[in-house]
Every structure is written in structure tokens, then in C-alpha cells.
Short mmCIF file of C-alpha atoms in Angstrom, two decimals:
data_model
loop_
_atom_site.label_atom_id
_atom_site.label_comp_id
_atom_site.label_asym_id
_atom_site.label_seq_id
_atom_site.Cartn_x
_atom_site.Cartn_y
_atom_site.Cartn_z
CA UNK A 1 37.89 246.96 63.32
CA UNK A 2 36.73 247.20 59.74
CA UNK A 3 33.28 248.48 58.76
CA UNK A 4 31.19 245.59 58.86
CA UNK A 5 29.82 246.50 55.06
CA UNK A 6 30.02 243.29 52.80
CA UNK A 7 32.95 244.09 50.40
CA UNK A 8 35.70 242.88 48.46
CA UNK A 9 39.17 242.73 50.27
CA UNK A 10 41.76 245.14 48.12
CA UNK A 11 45.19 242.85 48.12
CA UNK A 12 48.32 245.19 47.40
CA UNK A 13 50.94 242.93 45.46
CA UNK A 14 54.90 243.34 46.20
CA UNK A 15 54.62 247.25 46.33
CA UNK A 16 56.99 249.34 45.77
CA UNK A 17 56.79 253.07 47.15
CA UNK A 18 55.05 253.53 50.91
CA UNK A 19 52.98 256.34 49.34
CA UNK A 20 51.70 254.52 47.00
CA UNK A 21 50.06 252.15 49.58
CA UNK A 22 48.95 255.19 51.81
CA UNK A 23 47.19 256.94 48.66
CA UNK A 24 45.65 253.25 47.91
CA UNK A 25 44.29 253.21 51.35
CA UNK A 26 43.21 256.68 51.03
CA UNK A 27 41.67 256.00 47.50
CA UNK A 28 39.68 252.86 49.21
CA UNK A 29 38.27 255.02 51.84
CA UNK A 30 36.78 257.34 49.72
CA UNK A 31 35.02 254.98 48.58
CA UNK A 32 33.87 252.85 52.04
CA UNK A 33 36.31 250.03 51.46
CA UNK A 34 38.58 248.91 54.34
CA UNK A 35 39.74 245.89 53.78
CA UNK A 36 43.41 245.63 52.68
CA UNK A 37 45.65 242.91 52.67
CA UNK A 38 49.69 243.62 51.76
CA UNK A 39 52.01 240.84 50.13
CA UNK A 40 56.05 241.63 50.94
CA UNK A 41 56.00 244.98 50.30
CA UNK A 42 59.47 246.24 49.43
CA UNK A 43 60.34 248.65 52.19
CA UNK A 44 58.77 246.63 54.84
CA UNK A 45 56.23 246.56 57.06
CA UNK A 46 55.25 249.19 59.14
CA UNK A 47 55.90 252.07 56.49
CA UNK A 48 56.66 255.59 57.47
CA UNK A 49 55.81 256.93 54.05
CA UNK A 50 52.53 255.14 54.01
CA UNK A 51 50.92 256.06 56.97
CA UNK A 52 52.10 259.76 56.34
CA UNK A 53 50.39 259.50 53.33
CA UNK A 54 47.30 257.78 54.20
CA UNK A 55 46.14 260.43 56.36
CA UNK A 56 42.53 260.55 56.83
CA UNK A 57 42.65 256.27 56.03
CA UNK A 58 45.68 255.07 58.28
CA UNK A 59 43.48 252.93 60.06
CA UNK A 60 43.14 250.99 57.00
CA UNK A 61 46.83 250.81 56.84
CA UNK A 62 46.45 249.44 61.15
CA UNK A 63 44.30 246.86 60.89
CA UNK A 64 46.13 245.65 56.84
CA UNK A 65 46.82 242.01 57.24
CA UNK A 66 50.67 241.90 56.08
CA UNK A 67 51.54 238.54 54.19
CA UNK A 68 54.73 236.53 53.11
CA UNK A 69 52.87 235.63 49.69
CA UNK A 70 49.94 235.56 47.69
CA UNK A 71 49.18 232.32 48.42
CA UNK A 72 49.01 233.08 52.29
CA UNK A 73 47.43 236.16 51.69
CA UNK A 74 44.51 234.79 49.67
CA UNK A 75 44.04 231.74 52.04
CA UNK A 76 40.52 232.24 52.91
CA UNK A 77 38.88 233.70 49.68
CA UNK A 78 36.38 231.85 47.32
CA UNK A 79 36.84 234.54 44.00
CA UNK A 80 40.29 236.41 43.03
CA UNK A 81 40.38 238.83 40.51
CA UNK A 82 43.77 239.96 39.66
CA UNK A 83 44.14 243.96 37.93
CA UNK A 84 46.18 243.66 34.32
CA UNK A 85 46.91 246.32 32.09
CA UNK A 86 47.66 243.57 29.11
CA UNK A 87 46.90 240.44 28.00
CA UNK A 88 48.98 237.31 29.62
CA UNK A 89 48.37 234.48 27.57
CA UNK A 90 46.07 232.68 29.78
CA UNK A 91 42.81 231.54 29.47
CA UNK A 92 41.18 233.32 31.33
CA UNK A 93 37.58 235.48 31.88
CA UNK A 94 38.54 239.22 31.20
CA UNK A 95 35.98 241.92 32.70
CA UNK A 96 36.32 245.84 32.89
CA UNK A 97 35.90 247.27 36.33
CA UNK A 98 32.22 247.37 36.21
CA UNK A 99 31.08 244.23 35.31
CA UNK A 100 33.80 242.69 37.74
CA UNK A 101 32.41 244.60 40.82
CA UNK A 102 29.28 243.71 39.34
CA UNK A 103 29.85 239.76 39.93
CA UNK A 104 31.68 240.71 43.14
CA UNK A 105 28.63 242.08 44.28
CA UNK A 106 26.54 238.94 43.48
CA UNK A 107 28.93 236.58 45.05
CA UNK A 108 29.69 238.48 48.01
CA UNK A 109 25.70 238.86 48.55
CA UNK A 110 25.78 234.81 47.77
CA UNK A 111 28.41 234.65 50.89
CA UNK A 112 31.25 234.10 48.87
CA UNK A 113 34.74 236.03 50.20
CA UNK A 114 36.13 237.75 47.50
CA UNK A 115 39.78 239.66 46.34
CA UNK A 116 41.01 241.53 44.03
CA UNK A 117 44.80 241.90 43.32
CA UNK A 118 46.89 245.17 42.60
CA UNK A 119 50.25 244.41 40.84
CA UNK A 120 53.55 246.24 42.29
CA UNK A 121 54.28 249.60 40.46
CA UNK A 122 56.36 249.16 37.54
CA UNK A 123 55.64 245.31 36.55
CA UNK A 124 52.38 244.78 37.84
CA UNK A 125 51.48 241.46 39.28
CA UNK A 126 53.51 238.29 37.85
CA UNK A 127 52.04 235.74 35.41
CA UNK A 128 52.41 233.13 38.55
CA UNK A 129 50.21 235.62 40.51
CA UNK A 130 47.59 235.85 37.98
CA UNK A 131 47.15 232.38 37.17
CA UNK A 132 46.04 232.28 40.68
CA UNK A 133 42.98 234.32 40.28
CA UNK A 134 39.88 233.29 38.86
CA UNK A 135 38.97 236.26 36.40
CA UNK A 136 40.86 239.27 35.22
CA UNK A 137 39.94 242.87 35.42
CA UNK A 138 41.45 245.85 32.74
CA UNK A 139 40.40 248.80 32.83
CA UNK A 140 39.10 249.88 29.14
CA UNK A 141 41.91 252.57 28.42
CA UNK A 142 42.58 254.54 25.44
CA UNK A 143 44.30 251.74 23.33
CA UNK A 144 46.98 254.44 22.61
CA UNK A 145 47.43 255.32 26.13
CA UNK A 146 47.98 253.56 29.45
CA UNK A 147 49.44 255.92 32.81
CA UNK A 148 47.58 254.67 35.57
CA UNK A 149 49.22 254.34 38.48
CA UNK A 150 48.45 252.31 41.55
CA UNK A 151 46.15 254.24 43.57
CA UNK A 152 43.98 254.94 40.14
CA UNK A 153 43.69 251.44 39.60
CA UNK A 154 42.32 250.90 42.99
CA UNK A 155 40.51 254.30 42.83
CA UNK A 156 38.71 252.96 39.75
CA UNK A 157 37.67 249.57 40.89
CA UNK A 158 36.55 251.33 44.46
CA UNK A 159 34.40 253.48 42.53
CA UNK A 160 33.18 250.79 40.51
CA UNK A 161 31.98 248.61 43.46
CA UNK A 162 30.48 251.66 45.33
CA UNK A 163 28.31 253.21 42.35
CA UNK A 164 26.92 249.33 41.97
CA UNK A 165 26.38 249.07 45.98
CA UNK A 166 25.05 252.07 47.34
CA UNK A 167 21.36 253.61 46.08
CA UNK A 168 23.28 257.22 44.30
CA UNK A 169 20.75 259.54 43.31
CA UNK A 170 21.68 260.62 39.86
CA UNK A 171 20.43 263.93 40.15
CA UNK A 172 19.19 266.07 42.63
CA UNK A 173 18.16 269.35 43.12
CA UNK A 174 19.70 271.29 45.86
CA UNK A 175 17.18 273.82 46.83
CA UNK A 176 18.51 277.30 48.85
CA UNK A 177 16.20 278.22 51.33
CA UNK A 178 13.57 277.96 48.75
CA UNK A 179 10.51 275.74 47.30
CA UNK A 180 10.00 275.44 43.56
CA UNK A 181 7.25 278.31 42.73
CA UNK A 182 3.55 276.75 42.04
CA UNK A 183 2.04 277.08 38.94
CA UNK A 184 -0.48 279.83 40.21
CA UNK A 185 2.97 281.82 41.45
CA UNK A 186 4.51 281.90 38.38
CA UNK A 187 1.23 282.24 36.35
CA UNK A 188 0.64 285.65 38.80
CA UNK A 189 4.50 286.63 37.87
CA UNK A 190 3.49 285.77 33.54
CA UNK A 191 0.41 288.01 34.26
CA UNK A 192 2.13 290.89 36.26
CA UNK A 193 4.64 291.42 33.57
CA UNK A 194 2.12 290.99 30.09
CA UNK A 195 0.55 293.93 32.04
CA UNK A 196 3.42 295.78 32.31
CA UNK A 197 5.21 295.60 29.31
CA UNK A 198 1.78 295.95 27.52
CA UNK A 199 1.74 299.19 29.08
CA UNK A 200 5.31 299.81 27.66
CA UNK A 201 4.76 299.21 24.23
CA UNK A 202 6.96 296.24 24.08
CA UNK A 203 4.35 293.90 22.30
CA UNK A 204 4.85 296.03 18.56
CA UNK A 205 3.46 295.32 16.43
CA UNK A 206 0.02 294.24 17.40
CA UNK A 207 0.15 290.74 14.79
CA UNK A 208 3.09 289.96 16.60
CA UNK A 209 2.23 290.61 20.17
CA UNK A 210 0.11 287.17 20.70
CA UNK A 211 3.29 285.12 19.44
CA UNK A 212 5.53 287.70 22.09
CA UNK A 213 3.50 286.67 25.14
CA UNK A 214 4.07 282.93 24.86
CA UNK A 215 7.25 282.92 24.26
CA UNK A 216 7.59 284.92 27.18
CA UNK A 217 5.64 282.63 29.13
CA UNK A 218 7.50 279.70 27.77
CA UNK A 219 10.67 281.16 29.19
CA UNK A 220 8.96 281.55 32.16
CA UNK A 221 7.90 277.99 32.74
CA UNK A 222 11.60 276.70 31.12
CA UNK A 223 13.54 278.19 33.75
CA UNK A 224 11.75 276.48 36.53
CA UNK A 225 11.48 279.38 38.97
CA UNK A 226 11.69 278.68 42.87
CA UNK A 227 9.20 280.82 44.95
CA UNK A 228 11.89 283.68 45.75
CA UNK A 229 12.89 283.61 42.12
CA UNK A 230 9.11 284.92 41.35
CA UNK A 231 9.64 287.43 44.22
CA UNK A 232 12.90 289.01 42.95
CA UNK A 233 11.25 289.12 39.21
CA UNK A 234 8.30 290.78 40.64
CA UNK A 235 10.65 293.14 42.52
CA UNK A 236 12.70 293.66 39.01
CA UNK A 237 9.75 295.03 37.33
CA UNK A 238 7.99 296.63 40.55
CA UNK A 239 11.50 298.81 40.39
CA UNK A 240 11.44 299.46 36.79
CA UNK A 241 8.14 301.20 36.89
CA UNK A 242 9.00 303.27 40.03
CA UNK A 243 12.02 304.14 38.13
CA UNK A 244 10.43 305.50 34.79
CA UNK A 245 7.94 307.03 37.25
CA UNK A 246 10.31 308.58 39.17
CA UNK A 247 12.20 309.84 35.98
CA UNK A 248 8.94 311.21 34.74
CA UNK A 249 8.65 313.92 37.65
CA UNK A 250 12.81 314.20 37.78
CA UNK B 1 45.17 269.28 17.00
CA UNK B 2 42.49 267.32 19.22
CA UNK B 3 40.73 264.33 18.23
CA UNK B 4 37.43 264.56 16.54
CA UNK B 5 36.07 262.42 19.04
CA UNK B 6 32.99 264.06 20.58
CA UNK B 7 33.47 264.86 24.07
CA UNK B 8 33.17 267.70 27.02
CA UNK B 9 36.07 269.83 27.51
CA UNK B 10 37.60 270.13 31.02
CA UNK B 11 38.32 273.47 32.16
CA UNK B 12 40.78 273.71 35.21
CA UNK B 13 39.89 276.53 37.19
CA UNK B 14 43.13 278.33 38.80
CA UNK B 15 45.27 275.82 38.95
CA UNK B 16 48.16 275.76 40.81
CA UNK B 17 50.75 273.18 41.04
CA UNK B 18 52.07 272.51 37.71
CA UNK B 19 52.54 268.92 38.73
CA UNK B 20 48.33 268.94 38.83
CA UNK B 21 48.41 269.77 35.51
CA UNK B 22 50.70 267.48 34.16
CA UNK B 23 48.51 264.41 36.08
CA UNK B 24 44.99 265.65 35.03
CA UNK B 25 46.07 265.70 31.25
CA UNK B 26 47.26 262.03 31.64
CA UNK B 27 44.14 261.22 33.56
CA UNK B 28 42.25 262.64 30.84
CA UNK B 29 44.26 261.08 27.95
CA UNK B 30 43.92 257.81 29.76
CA UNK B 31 40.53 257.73 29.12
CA UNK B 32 40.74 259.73 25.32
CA UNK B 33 39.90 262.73 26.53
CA UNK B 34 42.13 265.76 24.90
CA UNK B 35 40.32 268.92 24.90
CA UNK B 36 41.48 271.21 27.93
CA UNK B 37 41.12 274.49 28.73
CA UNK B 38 42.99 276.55 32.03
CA UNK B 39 41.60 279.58 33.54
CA UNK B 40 44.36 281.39 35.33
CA UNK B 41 47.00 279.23 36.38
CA UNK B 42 48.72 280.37 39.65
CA UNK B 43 52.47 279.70 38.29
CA UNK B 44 51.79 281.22 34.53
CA UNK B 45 52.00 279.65 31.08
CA UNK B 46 53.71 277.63 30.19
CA UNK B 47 54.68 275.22 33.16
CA UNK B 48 57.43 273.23 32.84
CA UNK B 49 56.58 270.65 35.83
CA UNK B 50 53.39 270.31 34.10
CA UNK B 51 54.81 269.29 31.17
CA UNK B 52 57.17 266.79 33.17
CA UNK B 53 54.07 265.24 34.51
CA UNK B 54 51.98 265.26 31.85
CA UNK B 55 54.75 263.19 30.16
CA UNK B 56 53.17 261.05 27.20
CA UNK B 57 49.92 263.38 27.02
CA UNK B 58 52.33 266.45 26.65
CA UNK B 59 50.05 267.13 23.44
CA UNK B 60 47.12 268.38 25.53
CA UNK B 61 49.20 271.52 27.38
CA UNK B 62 50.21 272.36 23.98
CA UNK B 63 46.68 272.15 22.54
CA UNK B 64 45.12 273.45 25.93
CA UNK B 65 43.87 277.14 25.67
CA UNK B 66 44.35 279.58 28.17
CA UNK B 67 42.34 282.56 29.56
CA UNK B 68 42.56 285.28 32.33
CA UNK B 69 38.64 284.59 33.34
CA UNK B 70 36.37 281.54 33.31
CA UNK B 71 33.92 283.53 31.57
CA UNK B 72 36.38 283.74 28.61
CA UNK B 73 37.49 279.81 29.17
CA UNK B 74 33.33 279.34 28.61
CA UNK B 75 32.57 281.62 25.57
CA UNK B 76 31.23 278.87 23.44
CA UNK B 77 29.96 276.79 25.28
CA UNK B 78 26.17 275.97 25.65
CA UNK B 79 25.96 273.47 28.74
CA UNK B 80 28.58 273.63 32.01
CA UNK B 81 28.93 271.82 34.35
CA UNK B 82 30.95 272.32 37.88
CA UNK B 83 32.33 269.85 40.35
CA UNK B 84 32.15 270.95 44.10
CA UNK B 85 32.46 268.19 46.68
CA UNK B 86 29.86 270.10 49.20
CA UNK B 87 26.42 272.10 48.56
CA UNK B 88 26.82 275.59 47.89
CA UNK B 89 23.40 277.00 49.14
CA UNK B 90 22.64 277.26 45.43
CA UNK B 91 19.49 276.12 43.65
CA UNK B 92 20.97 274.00 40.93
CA UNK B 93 20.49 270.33 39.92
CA UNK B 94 23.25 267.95 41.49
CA UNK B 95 24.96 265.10 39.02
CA UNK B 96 26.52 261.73 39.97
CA UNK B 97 29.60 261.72 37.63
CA UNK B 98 27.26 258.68 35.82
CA UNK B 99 24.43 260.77 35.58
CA UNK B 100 26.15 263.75 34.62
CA UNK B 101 28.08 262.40 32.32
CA UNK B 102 24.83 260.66 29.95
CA UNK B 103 23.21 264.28 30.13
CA UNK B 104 26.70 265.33 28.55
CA UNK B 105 26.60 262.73 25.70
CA UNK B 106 23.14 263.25 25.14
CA UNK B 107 23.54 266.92 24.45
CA UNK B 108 26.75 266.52 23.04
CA UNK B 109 25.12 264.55 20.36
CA UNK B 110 22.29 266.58 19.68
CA UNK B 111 25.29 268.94 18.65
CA UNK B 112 26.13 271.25 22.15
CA UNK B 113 29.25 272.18 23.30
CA UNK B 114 29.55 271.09 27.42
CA UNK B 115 32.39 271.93 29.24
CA UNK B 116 33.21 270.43 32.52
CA UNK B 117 34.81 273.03 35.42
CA UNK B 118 37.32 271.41 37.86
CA UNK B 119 38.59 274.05 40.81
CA UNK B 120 42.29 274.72 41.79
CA UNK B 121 43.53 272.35 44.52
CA UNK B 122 43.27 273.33 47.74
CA UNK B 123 40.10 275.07 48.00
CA UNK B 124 37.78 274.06 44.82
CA UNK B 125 35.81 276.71 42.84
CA UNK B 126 34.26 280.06 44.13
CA UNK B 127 30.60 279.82 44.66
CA UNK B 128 31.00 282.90 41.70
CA UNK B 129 32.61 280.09 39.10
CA UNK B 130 29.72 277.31 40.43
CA UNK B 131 26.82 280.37 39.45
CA UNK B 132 28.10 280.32 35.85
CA UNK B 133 27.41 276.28 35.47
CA UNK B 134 24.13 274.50 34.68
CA UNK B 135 24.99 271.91 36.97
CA UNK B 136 26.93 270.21 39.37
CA UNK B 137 29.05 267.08 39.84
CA UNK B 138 29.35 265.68 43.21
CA UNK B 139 31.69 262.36 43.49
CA UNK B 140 29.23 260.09 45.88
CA UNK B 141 31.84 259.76 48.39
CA UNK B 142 31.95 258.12 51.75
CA UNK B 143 30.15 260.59 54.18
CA UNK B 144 32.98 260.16 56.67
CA UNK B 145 35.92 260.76 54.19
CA UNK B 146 36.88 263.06 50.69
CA UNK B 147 40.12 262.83 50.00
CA UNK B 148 39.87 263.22 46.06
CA UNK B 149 42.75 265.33 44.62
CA UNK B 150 42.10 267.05 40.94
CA UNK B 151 43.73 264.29 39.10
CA UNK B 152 41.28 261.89 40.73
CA UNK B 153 38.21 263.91 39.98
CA UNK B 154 39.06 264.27 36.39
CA UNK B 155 40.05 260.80 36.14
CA UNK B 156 36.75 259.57 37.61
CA UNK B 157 34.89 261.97 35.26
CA UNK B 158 36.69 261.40 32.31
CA UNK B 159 36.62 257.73 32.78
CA UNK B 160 32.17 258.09 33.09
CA UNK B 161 32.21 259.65 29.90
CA UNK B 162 34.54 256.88 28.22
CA UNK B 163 32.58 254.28 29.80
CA UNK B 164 29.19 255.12 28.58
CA UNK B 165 30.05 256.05 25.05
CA UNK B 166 32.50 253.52 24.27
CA UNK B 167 30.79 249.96 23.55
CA UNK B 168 32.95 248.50 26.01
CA UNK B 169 32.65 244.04 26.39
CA UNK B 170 31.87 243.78 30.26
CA UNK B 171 33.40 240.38 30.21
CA UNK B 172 35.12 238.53 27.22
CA UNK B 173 37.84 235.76 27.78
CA UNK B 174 41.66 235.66 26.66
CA UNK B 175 42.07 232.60 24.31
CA UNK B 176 45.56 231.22 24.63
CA UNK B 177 46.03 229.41 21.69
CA UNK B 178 43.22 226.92 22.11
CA UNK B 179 39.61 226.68 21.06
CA UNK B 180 37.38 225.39 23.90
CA UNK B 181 36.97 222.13 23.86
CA UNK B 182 33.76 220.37 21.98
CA UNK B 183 31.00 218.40 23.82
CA UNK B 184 32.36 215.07 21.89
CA UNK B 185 35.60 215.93 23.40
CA UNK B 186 34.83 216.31 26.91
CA UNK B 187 33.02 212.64 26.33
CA UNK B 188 35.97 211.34 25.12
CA UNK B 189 37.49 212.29 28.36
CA UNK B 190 35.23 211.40 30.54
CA UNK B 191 35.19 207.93 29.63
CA UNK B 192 38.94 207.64 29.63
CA UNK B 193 38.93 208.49 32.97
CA UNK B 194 36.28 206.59 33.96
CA UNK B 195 37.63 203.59 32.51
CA UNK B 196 40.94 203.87 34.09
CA UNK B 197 39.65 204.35 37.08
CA UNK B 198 36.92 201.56 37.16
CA UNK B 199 39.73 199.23 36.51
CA UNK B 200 42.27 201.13 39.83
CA UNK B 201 38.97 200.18 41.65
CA UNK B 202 38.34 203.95 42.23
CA UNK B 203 34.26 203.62 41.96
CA UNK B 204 34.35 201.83 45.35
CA UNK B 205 31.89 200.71 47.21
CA UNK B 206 29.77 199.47 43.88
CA UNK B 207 26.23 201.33 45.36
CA UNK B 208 28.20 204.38 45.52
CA UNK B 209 29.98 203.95 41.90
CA UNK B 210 26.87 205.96 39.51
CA UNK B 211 27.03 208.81 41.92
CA UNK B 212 30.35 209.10 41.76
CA UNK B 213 30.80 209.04 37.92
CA UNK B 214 28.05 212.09 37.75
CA UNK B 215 30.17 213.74 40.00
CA UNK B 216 33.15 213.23 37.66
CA UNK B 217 31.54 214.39 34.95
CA UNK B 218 29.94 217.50 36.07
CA UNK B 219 33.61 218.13 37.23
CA UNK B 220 34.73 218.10 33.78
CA UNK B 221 31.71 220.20 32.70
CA UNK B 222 31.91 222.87 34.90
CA UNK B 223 35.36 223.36 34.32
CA UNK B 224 34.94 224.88 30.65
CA UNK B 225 37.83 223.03 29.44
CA UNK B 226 40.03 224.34 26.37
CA UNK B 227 41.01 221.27 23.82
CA UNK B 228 44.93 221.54 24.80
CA UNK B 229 43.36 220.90 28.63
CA UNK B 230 41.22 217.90 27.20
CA UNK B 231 45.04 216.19 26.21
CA UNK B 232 47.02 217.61 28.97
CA UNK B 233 44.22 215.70 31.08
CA UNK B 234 44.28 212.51 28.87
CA UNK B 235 48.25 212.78 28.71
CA UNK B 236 47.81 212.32 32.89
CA UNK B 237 46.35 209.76 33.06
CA UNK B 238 47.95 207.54 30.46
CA UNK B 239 51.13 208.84 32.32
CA UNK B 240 49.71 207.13 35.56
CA UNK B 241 49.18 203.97 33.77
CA UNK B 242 52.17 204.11 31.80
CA UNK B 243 54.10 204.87 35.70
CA UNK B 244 51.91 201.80 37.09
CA UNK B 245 52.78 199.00 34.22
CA UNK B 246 56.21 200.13 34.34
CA UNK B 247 56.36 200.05 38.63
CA UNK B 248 54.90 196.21 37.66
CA UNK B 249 58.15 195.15 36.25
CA UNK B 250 60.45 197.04 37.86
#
């Protein structure tokens, strides 16, 4: 059964090559889509190629409705948005990607059922299939460049409904084994080596030596130190000075 | 020689089927990306089934530089990032491609140099290549399924960094040859139609006849009509009454 997540159905067009419609499926899934629907594909219907190359996503490829024509296979949706790579003298609303998955998103939250149509291979989808959608979606390309291929397109528009759907954390931090360092810790860590290299002569000359030490402790709070990294520092400069001392009585 | 566009350059780590190559440079050019550097590539330099695949963004494998180490592929650069699809026990921040790619305008602007590390095929980069970076990317994948191939991650990524620095209209609408059609014009119409049809004895029964013509009319308002619809609809219906005086005396 597909997932029960509220989604757009993906509608594969007249296509061409049986790997093409397993790497759509698998392109989908990466994304949490599951919901294709396949209109006369070429080679027929089941497709060796396909399922080989669905791998991971052949149930998508399962539980695919398979249709005679667009009109069947669009029967039951409310909003169609057919994929162009060029203009087709219609008019007709034009969105990129992200502001189409965008108003997906709305209308599918509103209850509406909604499609989007991928073009065969080498022609894409025919002006008679696009006038039967409601908006168009192009991808913004480089104007002097166009090479996507099938499962990009539906890569792209996955991605685009899945960054709009799920909460993504922009950034995280992924911490090893280890909490960030407290200010005390890496205040202890500042202090342990002003001793040291005091010690060592490193602050020369003495005008200079107030303008050394913050920029010392600047780097120290910059690098936002976890709670080992102030342990293996201390450790650096615990070794140092058994080192020289060593060396001393060598 | 590259475009002067400002923008990350994509180092592929060890790559190893030429085929890879060829497909990440279109996937970058797609998006006007042109600035690639490869670390190492298993099957030397140059690679002639790269350059079969790369086909109309051939340019970048000529432009591309090539080193033995990634520390060499990163000499100048200020800011790295690399994409992993799993946690490497590292403490490190972790990017969405959307996040990770506004941090990379951002300090591309202020004038740094980021790079963006992509690992060979099968296996992704060494947690010794992941070290060198700043940062990570992680695709926000389905949990249950990554099936992303290089040309797919540097297609997503390229096409983040396209879509937030390129002022891109989220939704503008093909004109066929027609303005859209004026307020006095839709009027017009209207009461064409709704004199026709009060005198076919469509606004039937009387009580019922306002509501009806409100519903006409917010048909022909919602519809966003173009001024070559607003004949084509008045050409109709003098075409019915034409049809219905002539059915009179035939």
C-alpha cells in the first residue's frame, strides 16, 4: 500500500527506457513519495529493466497504476501540473519547482488531489498533454544549458516538495561523544596556558604581551571547544613542559 | 576559462567511473556551475567516457584541475564543505544542501573561496577527507531509503546554490499572443450571454433567474479570461444563434 503521507501523485508520460522509470521510482523514494501513475509506456507493462533498476523502490513500481492515457490516468485529480523544459504557446501559469510544490502543498492540505506530469524522454510531454494541466512547472536552468534527464526532473520536484513538507533542520551539530566545553572549562584551559607560555617567554615584548593574550583567548572562544577538546589542549601543553623538563636533565 | 560568476567549486574526491564524471559536469552546468576540481581519479586523466558523458559541458573536464591529494585540490580555499550521507562520529556542524548552500553565498560574497567535496561512488569520502572540511552536507533523505548517486548529489547541490542566488519568478504566466482581457470586456460578455440566454429561456424558474446570472458571472471572472477567449466565447454563442435561426427555416 502506499505511505499514507499527503502527497502529490508523480504521473510518468509515454516513457521510453524501463530504467528510466525504475531510477524515477528510485528518485521518488528518496524523497518519501510513492505515488506513481504510468501512461502507455513504450516497452510495456510489467518492465524487466525497471524493476531491476528500481531496486530499493520496486514497490513503487508494484502498486504504479498503469493507464491507456492521460486522460484516464488523471481521472480523479483536482490540480495537474505538467514538467516543460520550454515555452508552448499557451496561456498558461508557469512556476519553478519550488513555488509549484509550494501550492501543491496548500491544496493538498486544502484536500485537493493533485499530479504532476513527466514528459517521455526525448520529446517531453505533447502540447495536447499540457493543455490538460492547470499550471506549468520549469525548472530555472542555465539559459545556455538544458541536460536533464527524466529521473532529475522528478528528482528535483521530489526534493522540492520534501524540503517544503518535512521540518529539516538547517544545521546541526553532530557532537562525538562529547558536550560543548563551559565557559569556566575553557576559561581554566585560557588560564593554564597564559601561565605557561608566560613562563616561556612567548609574550615579548612586554607592550605587546596584553594584546598577545586576547588574541589568544579570542581563538580560544572562536573555535568553540567541546569538553575533550579542552582535555587534549591541556594534555598538549601538560606534555610540552614534561618534555623541556625532561630535556633539561637529558 | 570559467565564468566569472561567483560560486563554490566542486571537488570530486576519487572518482571512478568516467561516466560519473561526464554526468556531474552536466549536472553542474545545468545549473551554471563550471568550476571543478578532481582529486585522484581511479581511471587517470584524461577520461574519454567522461568526456562522452559530459557531452555539451565538455568545457568543464578541460577547465577542471587535477591533483594527486585533496589537500592539494583545497590549497586556496578558505571554507569546505563535505557531503557524507551518514554521521561520522565527528564534531562538526551538519548542512541541509539549503542551508549550506546560503552560508556558501554569504561567504562567497564577503570575498572567500568555498569548495564543496563530493566522494567517489561506491563508498563516499574517508572520515580523513570529511576532517579537512568545515562542514557537512547531508541530503534530508527518507530515513528508510538513500539511493542518491554522485550526479544526483551534485545536481541537488548545485541546483541550491542556483536557486538562492539567482532572482528566480516563482510563478509568472506564458502570454500567447493575447493581453488578458479588461473588466469592460468581460461585461461585454457577460451580458451577451445573458441576453441570449434570457431569451432560450435558460434563467428558468424566474425566482431562481438572479442567482443564476451571479453564478454566470463569477464563472467568467474566475476564469481570468485572455481578450482572444472573450471573442472565441462571443463567436459561440452567436454561432448557436446563427445554427438556431438557420434550423428555423430549414
Amino acid at each position: 500500500m502506499p505511505s499514507e503521507i499527503p502527497q502529490p501523485s508523480f504521473v510518468l508520460v509515454r516513457p521510453q527506457m524501463g530504467e528510466n522509470i525504475g531510477a524515477a521510482a528510485r528518485a521518488m523514494w528518496n524523497f518519501g513519495l510513492d505515488r506513481m501513475r504510468i501512461v502507455d509506456p513504450r516497452d510495456g507493462w510489467p518492465n524487466q529493466r525497471a524493476v531491476a533498476l528500481a531496486s530499493g523502490a520496486g514497490r513503487l513500481l508494484d502498486e504504479a497504476g498503469v493507464h491507456d492515457t492521460v486522460a484516464e490516468a488523471l481521472d480523479d485529480c483536482t490540480f495537474v501540473f505538467a514538467t516543460t523544459a520550454r515555452g508552448r504557446g499557451m496561456t498558461k501559469p508557469v512556476y519553478s519547482p519550488e513555488a509549484a510544490m509550494e501550492l501543491a502543498r496548500q491544496k493538498i492540505a486544502a484536500g485537493e488531489k493533485v499530479a504532476v506530469m513527466f514528459g517521455p524522454e526525448r520529446s517531453g510531454l505533447e502540447n495536447e498533454d499540457v493543455a490538460r494541466a492547470n499550471a506549468i512547472i520549469t525548472v530555472p536552468v542555465n539559459p545556455e544549458f538544458f541536460s536533464l534527464n527524466l529521473a532529475q526532473c522528478v528528482l528535483l520536484t521530489a526534493y522540492e516538495f520534501r524540503r517544503q513538507s518535512v521540518e529539516i533542520e538547517g544545521e546541526r551539530v553532530e557532537m562525538a561523544g562529547s558536550d560543548w566545553a563551559s565557559t569556566i572549562e575553557v576559561e581554566k584551559l585560557a588560564e593554564h596556558y597564559e601561565e605557561r607560555l608566560d613562563q616561556a617567554g612567548f609574550f615579548f615584548p612586554p607592550e605587546k604581551a596584553e594584546g598577545m593574550k586576547v588574541n589568544l583567548r579570542n581563538l580560544w572562544s572562536r573555535m568553540r571547544l567541546t569538553r575533550s577538546d579542552t582535555q587534549m589542549l591541556h594534555g598538549v601543553m601538560r606534555q610540552m613542559v614534561r618534555w623541556k623538563e625532561r630535556g633539561g636533565q637529558d
